[in-house]
Amino acid sequence: MSDLVTGDAVVLDVSPAQLPIRAAALLVDLAVQAATVIGVLLLVARTATVTDDSLATALTILFIVLVFVGYPVLAETLTRGRSLGKLALGLRVVSEDGGPVMFRQSLFRALAGFVEIYLLTGGPAVISSLLSAKGKRLGDVFAGTMVISERGPRRTAPPPEMPPLLAAWAARIELSRLPEDLIHTARQYLARLPELSPAVQQEMGTRIAAQTAAFVSPPPPPGVPPYAYLSAVLAERRRRHLERLTRRAEARRASAQQVPPYAAPHLAPVHTAAPYTAVSSTAAPAGPHPAVPGPASAGPHPAAVSTGPAGGPRPPA
């Protein structure tokens, strides 16, 4: 790990790229450059039949220099420090203060790299990288840059704690308009507060607190130090965020308990009519059979005549 101090005196945690990873990224870039050079040579060989040899040689040298110098300059300028090889391995070229690399710096790096890497077979670049604490080659030293790894581990500072005297005030402040970049700046300031001088602590704290106060209302009580004010704002924001996450998790659990993952549909019972059975003349039902009305002129239906215990007809009452 290494520390970069920005122009605002904010210390950033960065991981300088190690020599093997930079060599692997260089191999990827060399493969791209070699393919481009081969294509250029084939094009020049076809045009050599209509031009003289001196012009063909001059065009070849010009194109080779443009490929090996112009490619890193163009790639790092347009992508803010990431060529194809660096993009594949998670590397980036930055200024010494952590800012994006500029065109002038990329040009210095490319010109120095053409000499120390291609003409001198990489010997000076390897020696300089091994002797530098930040892994700088000669091009980085001349240009004021360094190569960092964006996939390396980062140190995480503990979250800021709520000052007890500001807890009641922080519980009723409005934080919805607070921008993320300002939150990140305040968090970095509080994380590096013990490493800053008292003058820098006061100057930076006052400036960041004034920027934060433009998005937070109501204002804090009078006489609150900047670091305490920022700690209260960040701690309250974190508390509200955790509460929202907790409510969402409880709502999901409650909905999962109320609605089972699979329930068989309830089917109403189907009532079917009993099949028609003819009444036997020898066997009668045990109880009285309901009379089935028939035509008025036809008289009583045979099934309406009940039988006695001996099987004969029962006299009417």
PDB file of C-alpha atoms in Angstrom:
ATOM      1  CA  MET A   1       0.000   0.000   0.000  1.00  0.00           C
ATOM      2  CA  SER A   2       1.013   3.576  -0.628  1.00  0.00           C
ATOM      3  CA  ASP A   3      -0.515   6.961   0.102  1.00  0.00           C
ATOM      4  CA  LEU A   4      -1.211   9.710  -2.405  1.00  0.00           C
ATOM      5  CA  VAL A   5      -1.857  13.222  -1.123  1.00  0.00           C
ATOM      6  CA  THR A   6      -4.219  15.151  -3.385  1.00  0.00           C
ATOM      7  CA  GLY A   7      -4.246  18.886  -3.939  1.00  0.00           C
ATOM      8  CA  ASP A   8      -6.905  19.156  -1.222  1.00  0.00           C
ATOM      9  CA  ALA A   9      -4.563  17.385   1.249  1.00  0.00           C
ATOM     10  CA  VAL A  10      -6.731  14.262   1.204  1.00  0.00           C
ATOM     11  CA  VAL A  11      -4.709  11.071   1.561  1.00  0.00           C
ATOM     12  CA  LEU A  12      -5.761   8.272  -0.762  1.00  0.00           C
ATOM     13  CA  ASP A  13      -4.966   4.595  -0.346  1.00  0.00           C
ATOM     14  CA  VAL A  14      -3.520   3.151  -3.521  1.00  0.00           C
ATOM     15  CA  SER A  15      -1.672  -0.015  -4.394  1.00  0.00           C
ATOM     16  CA  PRO A  16       1.325   0.487  -6.715  1.00  0.00           C
ATOM     17  CA  ALA A  17       1.428  -2.024  -9.533  1.00  0.00           C
ATOM     18  CA  GLN A  18       4.018  -4.724  -9.065  1.00  0.00           C
ATOM     19  CA  LEU A  19       6.663  -5.405 -11.681  1.00  0.00           C
ATOM     20  CA  PRO A  20       5.304  -8.816 -12.866  1.00  0.00           C
ATOM     21  CA  ILE A  21       1.809  -7.383 -13.420  1.00  0.00           C
ATOM     22  CA  ARG A  22       3.227  -4.415 -15.329  1.00  0.00           C
ATOM     23  CA  ALA A  23       5.310  -6.794 -17.452  1.00  0.00           C
ATOM     24  CA  ALA A  24       2.207  -8.846 -18.291  1.00  0.00           C
ATOM     25  CA  ALA A  25       0.327  -5.685 -19.285  1.00  0.00           C
ATOM     26  CA  LEU A  26       3.281  -4.656 -21.435  1.00  0.00           C
ATOM     27  CA  LEU A  27       3.181  -8.023 -23.231  1.00  0.00           C
ATOM     28  CA  VAL A  28      -0.479  -7.453 -24.113  1.00  0.00           C
ATOM     29  CA  ASP A  29       0.331  -4.001 -25.466  1.00  0.00           C
ATOM     30  CA  LEU A  30       3.318  -5.404 -27.385  1.00  0.00           C
ATOM     31  CA  ALA A  31       1.071  -7.974 -29.052  1.00  0.00           C
ATOM     32  CA  VAL A  32      -1.282  -5.197 -30.205  1.00  0.00           C
ATOM     33  CA  GLN A  33       1.612  -3.053 -31.397  1.00  0.00           C
ATOM     34  CA  ALA A  34       3.304  -5.959 -33.189  1.00  0.00           C
ATOM     35  CA  ALA A  35       0.101  -6.801 -35.050  1.00  0.00           C
ATOM     36  CA  THR A  36      -0.198  -3.171 -36.097  1.00  0.00           C
ATOM     37  CA  VAL A  37       3.434  -3.009 -37.234  1.00  0.00           C
ATOM     38  CA  ILE A  38       3.049  -6.185 -39.299  1.00  0.00           C
ATOM     39  CA  GLY A  39       0.015  -4.707 -41.003  1.00  0.00           C
ATOM     40  CA  VAL A  40       1.947  -1.481 -41.690  1.00  0.00           C
ATOM     41  CA  LEU A  41       4.923  -3.394 -43.127  1.00  0.00           C
ATOM     42  CA  LEU A  42       2.666  -5.356 -45.448  1.00  0.00           C
ATOM     43  CA  LEU A  43       1.079  -2.115 -46.616  1.00  0.00           C
ATOM     44  CA  VAL A  44       4.484  -0.499 -47.196  1.00  0.00           C
ATOM     45  CA  ALA A  45       5.727  -3.585 -49.071  1.00  0.00           C
ATOM     46  CA  ARG A  46       2.824  -3.289 -51.504  1.00  0.00           C
ATOM     47  CA  THR A  47       3.436   0.408 -52.079  1.00  0.00           C
ATOM     48  CA  ALA A  48       7.198  -0.094 -52.529  1.00  0.00           C
ATOM     49  CA  THR A  49       6.640  -1.158 -56.117  1.00  0.00           C
ATOM     50  CA  VAL A  50       5.419   2.315 -57.040  1.00  0.00           C
ATOM     51  CA  THR A  51       7.837   4.309 -54.839  1.00  0.00           C
ATOM     52  CA  ASP A  52      11.600   4.321 -54.340  1.00  0.00           C
ATOM     53  CA  ASP A  53      13.347   2.407 -51.564  1.00  0.00           C
ATOM     54  CA  SER A  54      14.332   5.486 -49.531  1.00  0.00           C
ATOM     55  CA  LEU A  55      10.716   6.651 -49.284  1.00  0.00           C
ATOM     56  CA  ALA A  56       9.573   3.181 -48.287  1.00  0.00           C
ATOM     57  CA  THR A  57      12.249   3.027 -45.575  1.00  0.00           C
ATOM     58  CA  ALA A  58      11.275   6.468 -44.248  1.00  0.00           C
ATOM     59  CA  LEU A  59       7.599   5.510 -44.148  1.00  0.00           C
ATOM     60  CA  THR A  60       8.430   2.287 -42.315  1.00  0.00           C
ATOM     61  CA  ILE A  61      10.442   4.090 -39.619  1.00  0.00           C
ATOM     62  CA  LEU A  62       7.763   6.753 -39.266  1.00  0.00           C
ATOM     63  CA  PHE A  63       4.973   4.227 -38.855  1.00  0.00           C
ATOM     64  CA  ILE A  64       6.965   2.169 -36.333  1.00  0.00           C
ATOM     65  CA  VAL A  65       7.644   5.245 -34.190  1.00  0.00           C
ATOM     66  CA  LEU A  66       3.998   6.252 -34.418  1.00  0.00           C
ATOM     67  CA  VAL A  67       2.867   2.805 -33.319  1.00  0.00           C
ATOM     68  CA  PHE A  68       5.242   2.452 -30.374  1.00  0.00           C
ATOM     69  CA  VAL A  69       4.974   6.088 -29.238  1.00  0.00           C
ATOM     70  CA  GLY A  70       1.598   7.231 -30.485  1.00  0.00           C
ATOM     71  CA  TYR A  71      -0.334   4.158 -29.293  1.00  0.00           C
ATOM     72  CA  PRO A  72       0.416   4.570 -25.541  1.00  0.00           C
ATOM     73  CA  VAL A  73      -0.043   8.350 -25.727  1.00  0.00           C
ATOM     74  CA  LEU A  74      -3.392   8.087 -27.486  1.00  0.00           C
ATOM     75  CA  ALA A  75      -4.673   5.203 -25.338  1.00  0.00           C
ATOM     76  CA  GLU A  76      -3.680   6.721 -21.985  1.00  0.00           C
ATOM     77  CA  THR A  77      -5.008  10.164 -22.901  1.00  0.00           C
ATOM     78  CA  LEU A  78      -8.386   8.986 -24.147  1.00  0.00           C
ATOM     79  CA  THR A  79      -8.969   6.394 -21.401  1.00  0.00           C
ATOM     80  CA  ARG A  80      -7.401   8.360 -18.518  1.00  0.00           C
ATOM     81  CA  GLY A  81      -4.369   6.142 -18.090  1.00  0.00           C
ATOM     82  CA  ARG A  82      -5.499   2.732 -19.328  1.00  0.00           C
ATOM     83  CA  SER A  83      -4.071   1.035 -22.400  1.00  0.00           C
ATOM     84  CA  LEU A  84      -5.416  -2.325 -23.538  1.00  0.00           C
ATOM     85  CA  GLY A  85      -2.892  -4.213 -21.442  1.00  0.00           C
ATOM     86  CA  LYS A  86      -3.543  -2.124 -18.351  1.00  0.00           C
ATOM     87  CA  LEU A  87      -7.288  -2.451 -18.881  1.00  0.00           C
ATOM     88  CA  ALA A  88      -6.992  -6.247 -19.027  1.00  0.00           C
ATOM     89  CA  LEU A  89      -4.990  -6.445 -15.786  1.00  0.00           C
ATOM     90  CA  GLY A  90      -6.693  -3.672 -13.819  1.00  0.00           C
ATOM     91  CA  LEU A  91      -3.899  -1.082 -13.938  1.00  0.00           C
ATOM     92  CA  ARG A  92      -4.051   2.669 -14.425  1.00  0.00           C
ATOM     93  CA  VAL A  93      -1.529   5.475 -14.858  1.00  0.00           C
ATOM     94  CA  VAL A  94      -2.183   8.428 -12.531  1.00  0.00           C
ATOM     95  CA  SER A  95      -0.368  11.585 -11.548  1.00  0.00           C
ATOM     96  CA  GLU A  96       1.599  11.721  -8.336  1.00  0.00           C
ATOM     97  CA  ASP A  97      -1.289  13.560  -6.660  1.00  0.00           C
ATOM     98  CA  GLY A  98      -3.802  10.897  -7.717  1.00  0.00           C
ATOM     99  CA  GLY A  99      -5.310  12.927 -10.546  1.00  0.00           C
ATOM    100  CA  PRO A 100      -5.812  11.702 -14.117  1.00  0.00           C
ATOM    101  CA  VAL A 101      -2.796  11.547 -16.378  1.00  0.00           C
ATOM    102  CA  MET A 102      -2.389  14.447 -18.817  1.00  0.00           C
ATOM    103  CA  PHE A 103      -1.319  14.417 -22.476  1.00  0.00           C
ATOM    104  CA  ARG A 104       2.069  15.921 -21.635  1.00  0.00           C
ATOM    105  CA  GLN A 105       2.727  13.232 -19.042  1.00  0.00           C
ATOM    106  CA  SER A 106       1.689  10.443 -21.406  1.00  0.00           C
ATOM    107  CA  LEU A 107       4.000  11.852 -24.085  1.00  0.00           C
ATOM    108  CA  PHE A 108       6.966  11.916 -21.681  1.00  0.00           C
ATOM    109  CA  ARG A 109       6.226   8.348 -20.585  1.00  0.00           C
ATOM    110  CA  ALA A 110       5.975   7.119 -24.174  1.00  0.00           C
ATOM    111  CA  LEU A 111       9.204   8.816 -25.322  1.00  0.00           C
ATOM    112  CA  ALA A 112      11.136   7.536 -22.328  1.00  0.00           C
ATOM    113  CA  GLY A 113       9.587   4.077 -22.705  1.00  0.00           C
ATOM    114  CA  PHE A 114      10.657   3.879 -26.349  1.00  0.00           C
ATOM    115  CA  VAL A 115      14.258   4.313 -25.217  1.00  0.00           C
ATOM    116  CA  GLU A 116      14.379   2.375 -21.947  1.00  0.00           C
ATOM    117  CA  ILE A 117      12.100  -0.489 -22.983  1.00  0.00           C
ATOM    118  CA  TYR A 118      12.468  -0.978 -26.743  1.00  0.00           C
ATOM    119  CA  LEU A 119      15.939   0.370 -27.530  1.00  0.00           C
ATOM    120  CA  LEU A 120      17.632  -0.730 -24.289  1.00  0.00           C
ATOM    121  CA  THR A 121      15.601  -3.994 -23.945  1.00  0.00           C
ATOM    122  CA  GLY A 122      13.918  -2.888 -20.708  1.00  0.00           C
ATOM    123  CA  GLY A 123      16.996  -2.981 -18.474  1.00  0.00           C
ATOM    124  CA  PRO A 124      16.784   0.593 -17.108  1.00  0.00           C
ATOM    125  CA  ALA A 125      13.017   0.236 -16.576  1.00  0.00           C
ATOM    126  CA  VAL A 126      13.436  -2.936 -14.493  1.00  0.00           C
ATOM    127  CA  ILE A 127      16.223  -1.472 -12.359  1.00  0.00           C
ATOM    128  CA  SER A 128      14.325   1.757 -11.735  1.00  0.00           C
ATOM    129  CA  SER A 129      11.142  -0.131 -10.805  1.00  0.00           C
ATOM    130  CA  LEU A 130      12.982  -2.320  -8.318  1.00  0.00           C
ATOM    131  CA  LEU A 131      14.692   0.655  -6.658  1.00  0.00           C
ATOM    132  CA  SER A 132      11.563   2.822  -6.452  1.00  0.00           C
ATOM    133  CA  ALA A 133       9.211   2.398  -3.497  1.00  0.00           C
ATOM    134  CA  LYS A 134       6.255   3.085  -5.805  1.00  0.00           C
ATOM    135  CA  GLY A 135       7.507   0.914  -8.667  1.00  0.00           C
ATOM    136  CA  LYS A 136       8.311   3.836 -10.975  1.00  0.00           C
ATOM    137  CA  ARG A 137      10.308   3.373 -14.141  1.00  0.00           C
ATOM    138  CA  LEU A 138      12.300   6.235 -15.644  1.00  0.00           C
ATOM    139  CA  GLY A 139       9.347   7.417 -17.709  1.00  0.00           C
ATOM    140  CA  ASP A 140       7.232   7.728 -14.562  1.00  0.00           C
ATOM    141  CA  VAL A 141      10.003   9.651 -12.812  1.00  0.00           C
ATOM    142  CA  PHE A 142      10.315  12.137 -15.693  1.00  0.00           C
ATOM    143  CA  ALA A 143       6.555  12.527 -16.177  1.00  0.00           C
ATOM    144  CA  GLY A 144       5.580  12.652 -12.497  1.00  0.00           C
ATOM    145  CA  THR A 145       3.278   9.631 -12.734  1.00  0.00           C
ATOM    146  CA  MET A 146       2.883   6.173 -11.267  1.00  0.00           C
ATOM    147  CA  VAL A 147       1.013   2.999 -12.183  1.00  0.00           C
ATOM    148  CA  ILE A 148      -1.504   1.759  -9.624  1.00  0.00           C
ATOM    149  CA  SER A 149      -3.525  -1.422  -9.342  1.00  0.00           C
ATOM    150  CA  GLU A 150      -7.270  -0.852  -9.152  1.00  0.00           C
ATOM    151  CA  ARG A 151      -7.943  -4.444  -8.086  1.00  0.00           C
ATOM    152  CA  GLY A 152      -5.766  -4.433  -5.001  1.00  0.00           C
ATOM    153  CA  PRO A 153      -7.079  -4.498  -1.421  1.00  0.00           C
ATOM    154  CA  ARG A 154      -8.083  -1.264   0.266  1.00  0.00           C
ATOM    155  CA  ARG A 155      -7.936  -0.260   3.882  1.00  0.00           C
ATOM    156  CA  THR A 156     -11.338   0.482   5.304  1.00  0.00           C
ATOM    157  CA  ALA A 157     -11.712   2.963   8.121  1.00  0.00           C
ATOM    158  CA  PRO A 158     -14.282   2.342  10.865  1.00  0.00           C
ATOM    159  CA  PRO A 159     -17.541   4.250  10.425  1.00  0.00           C
ATOM    160  CA  PRO A 160     -17.763   7.587  12.271  1.00  0.00           C
ATOM    161  CA  GLU A 161     -19.440   7.532  15.654  1.00  0.00           C
ATOM    162  CA  MET A 162     -22.262   9.807  16.719  1.00  0.00           C
ATOM    163  CA  PRO A 163     -21.191  12.503  19.221  1.00  0.00           C
ATOM    164  CA  PRO A 164     -23.541  12.140  22.215  1.00  0.00           C
ATOM    165  CA  LEU A 165     -24.247  15.873  22.416  1.00  0.00           C
ATOM    166  CA  LEU A 166     -25.410  15.968  18.790  1.00  0.00           C
ATOM    167  CA  ALA A 167     -27.610  12.854  18.775  1.00  0.00           C
ATOM    168  CA  ALA A 168     -30.861  14.760  19.410  1.00  0.00           C
ATOM    169  CA  TRP A 169     -30.052  17.333  16.736  1.00  0.00           C
ATOM    170  CA  ALA A 170     -29.003  14.707  14.180  1.00  0.00           C
ATOM    171  CA  ALA A 171     -32.242  12.746  14.634  1.00  0.00           C
ATOM    172  CA  ARG A 172     -34.258  15.548  12.990  1.00  0.00           C
ATOM    173  CA  ILE A 173     -31.954  16.758  10.212  1.00  0.00           C
ATOM    174  CA  GLU A 174     -32.735  16.504   6.494  1.00  0.00           C
ATOM    175  CA  LEU A 175     -30.149  14.491   4.542  1.00  0.00           C
ATOM    176  CA  SER A 176     -31.880  13.595   1.277  1.00  0.00           C
ATOM    177  CA  ARG A 177     -30.071  16.236  -0.796  1.00  0.00           C
ATOM    178  CA  LEU A 178     -26.555  15.384   0.385  1.00  0.00           C
ATOM    179  CA  PRO A 179     -24.465  14.405  -2.701  1.00  0.00           C
ATOM    180  CA  GLU A 180     -22.388  11.232  -2.752  1.00  0.00           C
ATOM    181  CA  ASP A 181     -19.103  12.908  -3.701  1.00  0.00           C
ATOM    182  CA  LEU A 182     -19.325  15.226  -0.706  1.00  0.00           C
ATOM    183  CA  ILE A 183     -20.064  12.247   1.552  1.00  0.00           C
ATOM    184  CA  HIS A 184     -16.973  10.504   0.224  1.00  0.00           C
ATOM    185  CA  THR A 185     -14.839  13.597   0.813  1.00  0.00           C
ATOM    186  CA  ALA A 186     -16.083  13.942   4.400  1.00  0.00           C
ATOM    187  CA  ARG A 187     -15.470  10.248   5.046  1.00  0.00           C
ATOM    188  CA  GLN A 188     -11.898  10.501   3.739  1.00  0.00           C
ATOM    189  CA  TYR A 189     -11.289  13.581   5.874  1.00  0.00           C
ATOM    190  CA  LEU A 190     -12.489  11.882   9.059  1.00  0.00           C
ATOM    191  CA  ALA A 191     -10.494   8.734   8.285  1.00  0.00           C
ATOM    192  CA  ARG A 192      -7.255  10.710   7.889  1.00  0.00           C
ATOM    193  CA  LEU A 193      -7.930  13.241  10.633  1.00  0.00           C
ATOM    194  CA  PRO A 194      -5.222  11.966  13.057  1.00  0.00           C
ATOM    195  CA  GLU A 195      -2.597  12.124  10.289  1.00  0.00           C
ATOM    196  CA  LEU A 196      -3.237  15.772   9.413  1.00  0.00           C
ATOM    197  CA  SER A 197      -1.649  18.752  11.075  1.00  0.00           C
ATOM    198  CA  PRO A 198      -3.899  20.919  13.284  1.00  0.00           C
ATOM    199  CA  ALA A 199      -3.874  23.742  10.744  1.00  0.00           C
ATOM    200  CA  VAL A 200      -4.888  21.418   7.913  1.00  0.00           C
ATOM    201  CA  GLN A 201      -7.530  19.801  10.132  1.00  0.00           C
ATOM    202  CA  GLN A 202      -9.144  23.158  10.837  1.00  0.00           C
ATOM    203  CA  GLU A 203      -8.918  24.479   7.273  1.00  0.00           C
ATOM    204  CA  MET A 204     -10.192  21.337   5.572  1.00  0.00           C
ATOM    205  CA  GLY A 205     -12.834  20.672   8.231  1.00  0.00           C
ATOM    206  CA  THR A 206     -14.250  24.187   7.971  1.00  0.00           C
ATOM    207  CA  ARG A 207     -14.417  24.029   4.185  1.00  0.00           C
ATOM    208  CA  ILE A 208     -16.024  20.550   4.020  1.00  0.00           C
ATOM    209  CA  ALA A 209     -18.444  21.405   6.828  1.00  0.00           C
ATOM    210  CA  ALA A 210     -19.522  24.581   5.011  1.00  0.00           C
ATOM    211  CA  GLN A 211     -20.170  22.583   1.843  1.00  0.00           C
ATOM    212  CA  THR A 212     -22.148  19.996   3.809  1.00  0.00           C
ATOM    213  CA  ALA A 213     -24.219  22.620   5.619  1.00  0.00           C
ATOM    214  CA  ALA A 214     -25.567  23.802   2.251  1.00  0.00           C
ATOM    215  CA  PHE A 215     -27.421  20.468   1.907  1.00  0.00           C
ATOM    216  CA  VAL A 216     -28.265  19.715   5.558  1.00  0.00           C
ATOM    217  CA  SER A 217     -30.895  21.480   7.640  1.00  0.00           C
ATOM    218  CA  PRO A 218     -31.389  22.675  10.326  1.00  0.00           C
ATOM    219  CA  PRO A 219     -27.929  24.063  11.155  1.00  0.00           C
ATOM    220  CA  PRO A 220     -26.008  22.539  14.072  1.00  0.00           C
ATOM    221  CA  PRO A 221     -25.816  24.133  17.506  1.00  0.00           C
ATOM    222  CA  PRO A 222     -23.328  27.001  17.746  1.00  0.00           C
ATOM    223  CA  GLY A 223     -19.755  26.188  18.639  1.00  0.00           C
ATOM    224  CA  VAL A 224     -19.694  22.643  17.203  1.00  0.00           C
ATOM    225  CA  PRO A 225     -16.251  21.699  15.781  1.00  0.00           C
ATOM    226  CA  PRO A 226     -16.186  20.739  12.078  1.00  0.00           C
ATOM    227  CA  TYR A 227     -15.083  17.145  12.711  1.00  0.00           C
ATOM    228  CA  ALA A 228     -17.897  16.606  15.242  1.00  0.00           C
ATOM    229  CA  TYR A 229     -20.455  18.080  12.845  1.00  0.00           C
ATOM    230  CA  LEU A 230     -19.317  15.838   9.990  1.00  0.00           C
ATOM    231  CA  SER A 231     -19.204  12.791  12.259  1.00  0.00           C
ATOM    232  CA  ALA A 232     -22.790  13.405  13.375  1.00  0.00           C
ATOM    233  CA  VAL A 233     -24.034  13.815   9.799  1.00  0.00           C
ATOM    234  CA  LEU A 234     -22.333  10.657   8.533  1.00  0.00           C
ATOM    235  CA  ALA A 235     -23.326   8.597  11.575  1.00  0.00           C
ATOM    236  CA  GLU A 236     -26.976   9.643  11.268  1.00  0.00           C
ATOM    237  CA  ARG A 237     -26.980   8.893   7.553  1.00  0.00           C
ATOM    238  CA  ARG A 238     -25.568   5.438   8.205  1.00  0.00           C
ATOM    239  CA  ARG A 239     -28.136   4.777  10.964  1.00  0.00           C
ATOM    240  CA  ARG A 240     -31.047   5.689   8.704  1.00  0.00           C
ATOM    241  CA  HIS A 241     -29.657   3.553   5.911  1.00  0.00           C
ATOM    242  CA  LEU A 242     -29.396   0.534   8.214  1.00  0.00           C
ATOM    243  CA  GLU A 243     -32.959   1.119   9.427  1.00  0.00           C
ATOM    244  CA  ARG A 244     -34.253   1.131   5.855  1.00  0.00           C
ATOM    245  CA  LEU A 245     -32.438  -2.109   5.113  1.00  0.00           C
ATOM    246  CA  THR A 246     -33.834  -3.695   8.280  1.00  0.00           C
ATOM    247  CA  ARG A 247     -37.418  -2.675   7.437  1.00  0.00           C
ATOM    248  CA  ARG A 248     -37.095  -4.056   3.929  1.00  0.00           C
ATOM    249  CA  ALA A 249     -35.747  -7.359   5.224  1.00  0.00           C
ATOM    250  CA  GLU A 250     -38.568  -7.657   7.768  1.00  0.00           C
ATOM    251  CA  ALA A 251     -41.167  -6.872   5.102  1.00  0.00           C
ATOM    252  CA  ARG A 252     -39.751  -9.568   2.852  1.00  0.00           C
ATOM    253  CA  ARG A 253     -39.811 -12.115   5.667  1.00  0.00           C
ATOM    254  CA  ALA A 254     -43.389 -11.213   6.586  1.00  0.00           C
ATOM    255  CA  SER A 255     -44.580 -11.541   2.998  1.00  0.00           C
ATOM    256  CA  ALA A 256     -42.795 -14.861   2.654  1.00  0.00           C
ATOM    257  CA  GLN A 257     -44.535 -16.200   5.770  1.00  0.00           C
ATOM    258  CA  GLN A 258     -48.014 -15.060   4.703  1.00  0.00           C
ATOM    259  CA  VAL A 259     -47.906 -16.500   1.188  1.00  0.00           C
ATOM    260  CA  PRO A 260     -46.633 -20.096   1.060  1.00  0.00           C
ATOM    261  CA  PRO A 261     -44.368 -20.887  -1.846  1.00  0.00           C
ATOM    262  CA  TYR A 262     -46.854 -23.473  -3.208  1.00  0.00           C
ATOM    263  CA  ALA A 263     -50.439 -24.176  -2.233  1.00  0.00           C
ATOM    264  CA  ALA A 264     -52.752 -26.653  -3.933  1.00  0.00           C
ATOM    265  CA  PRO A 265     -55.936 -24.993  -5.210  1.00  0.00           C
ATOM    266  CA  HIS A 266     -59.072 -25.704  -3.193  1.00  0.00           C
ATOM    267  CA  LEU A 267     -61.549 -27.711  -5.210  1.00  0.00           C
ATOM    268  CA  ALA A 268     -65.232 -27.582  -4.298  1.00  0.00           C
ATOM    269  CA  PRO A 269     -66.893 -31.004  -3.928  1.00  0.00           C
ATOM    270  CA  VAL A 270     -68.856 -32.116  -6.962  1.00  0.00           C
ATOM    271  CA  HIS A 271     -72.353 -33.473  -6.241  1.00  0.00           C
ATOM    272  CA  THR A 272     -73.625 -36.015  -8.736  1.00  0.00           C
ATOM    273  CA  ALA A 273     -77.173 -37.242  -9.024  1.00  0.00           C
ATOM    274  CA  ALA A 274     -77.866 -40.804  -7.890  1.00  0.00           C
ATOM    275  CA  PRO A 275     -78.444 -43.240 -10.719  1.00  0.00           C
ATOM    276  CA  TYR A 276     -82.040 -44.263 -11.419  1.00  0.00           C
ATOM    277  CA  THR A 277     -83.005 -47.636  -9.938  1.00  0.00           C
ATOM    278  CA  ALA A 278     -86.249 -49.485 -10.642  1.00  0.00           C
ATOM    279  CA  VAL A 279     -88.408 -50.468  -7.680  1.00  0.00           C
ATOM    280  CA  SER A 280     -88.610 -54.201  -7.254  1.00  0.00           C
ATOM    281  CA  SER A 281     -92.048 -55.740  -6.578  1.00  0.00           C
ATOM    282  CA  THR A 282     -90.548 -58.281  -4.189  1.00  0.00           C
ATOM    283  CA  ALA A 283     -88.371 -56.068  -2.095  1.00  0.00           C
ATOM    284  CA  ALA A 284     -89.470 -52.845  -0.498  1.00  0.00           C
ATOM    285  CA  PRO A 285     -87.434 -50.170   1.210  1.00  0.00           C
ATOM    286  CA  ALA A 286     -87.228 -50.208   4.964  1.00  0.00           C
ATOM    287  CA  GLY A 287     -88.814 -46.807   5.433  1.00  0.00           C
ATOM    288  CA  PRO A 288     -91.567 -44.851   3.783  1.00  0.00           C
ATOM    289  CA  HIS A 289     -90.751 -43.860   0.242  1.00  0.00           C
ATOM    290  CA  PRO A 290     -91.753 -40.352  -0.816  1.00  0.00           C
ATOM    291  CA  ALA A 291     -94.619 -40.206  -3.219  1.00  0.00           C
ATOM    292  CA  VAL A 292     -93.827 -39.190  -6.755  1.00  0.00           C
ATOM    293  CA  PRO A 293     -96.621 -37.092  -8.201  1.00  0.00           C
ATOM    294  CA  GLY A 294     -97.990 -38.280 -11.498  1.00  0.00           C
ATOM    295  CA  PRO A 295    -100.830 -37.327 -13.791  1.00  0.00           C
ATOM    296  CA  ALA A 296    -104.134 -36.590 -11.986  1.00  0.00           C
ATOM    297  CA  SER A 297    -106.125 -39.045 -14.069  1.00  0.00           C
ATOM    298  CA  ALA A 298    -103.697 -41.913 -13.712  1.00  0.00           C
ATOM    299  CA  GLY A 299    -104.259 -42.363  -9.969  1.00  0.00           C
ATOM    300  CA  PRO A 300    -101.587 -43.120  -7.409  1.00  0.00           C
ATOM    301  CA  HIS A 301     -98.212 -44.112  -8.625  1.00  0.00           C
ATOM    302  CA  PRO A 302     -97.299 -47.732  -7.880  1.00  0.00           C
ATOM    303  CA  ALA A 303     -94.305 -46.525  -5.913  1.00  0.00           C
ATOM    304  CA  ALA A 304     -96.590 -44.473  -3.642  1.00  0.00           C
ATOM    305  CA  VAL A 305     -98.303 -47.613  -2.256  1.00  0.00           C
ATOM    306  CA  SER A 306     -96.500 -48.747   0.852  1.00  0.00           C
ATOM    307  CA  THR A 307     -96.368 -52.299   1.971  1.00  0.00           C
ATOM    308  CA  GLY A 308     -96.972 -53.772   5.342  1.00  0.00           C
ATOM    309  CA  PRO A 309     -94.698 -55.953   7.401  1.00  0.00           C
ATOM    310  CA  ALA A 310     -95.775 -59.143   5.634  1.00  0.00           C
ATOM    311  CA  GLY A 311     -95.225 -57.723   2.221  1.00  0.00           C
ATOM    312  CA  GLY A 312     -98.928 -57.070   1.490  1.00  0.00           C
ATOM    313  CA  PRO A 313    -100.551 -53.800   0.968  1.00  0.00           C
ATOM    314  CA  ARG A 314    -101.302 -51.743   4.027  1.00  0.00           C
ATOM    315  CA  PRO A 315    -104.856 -50.564   4.251  1.00  0.00           C
ATOM    316  CA  PRO A 316    -105.315 -46.857   4.084  1.00  0.00           C
ATOM    317  CA  ALA A 317    -105.780 -45.084   7.334  1.00  0.00           C
TER     318      ALA A 317
END
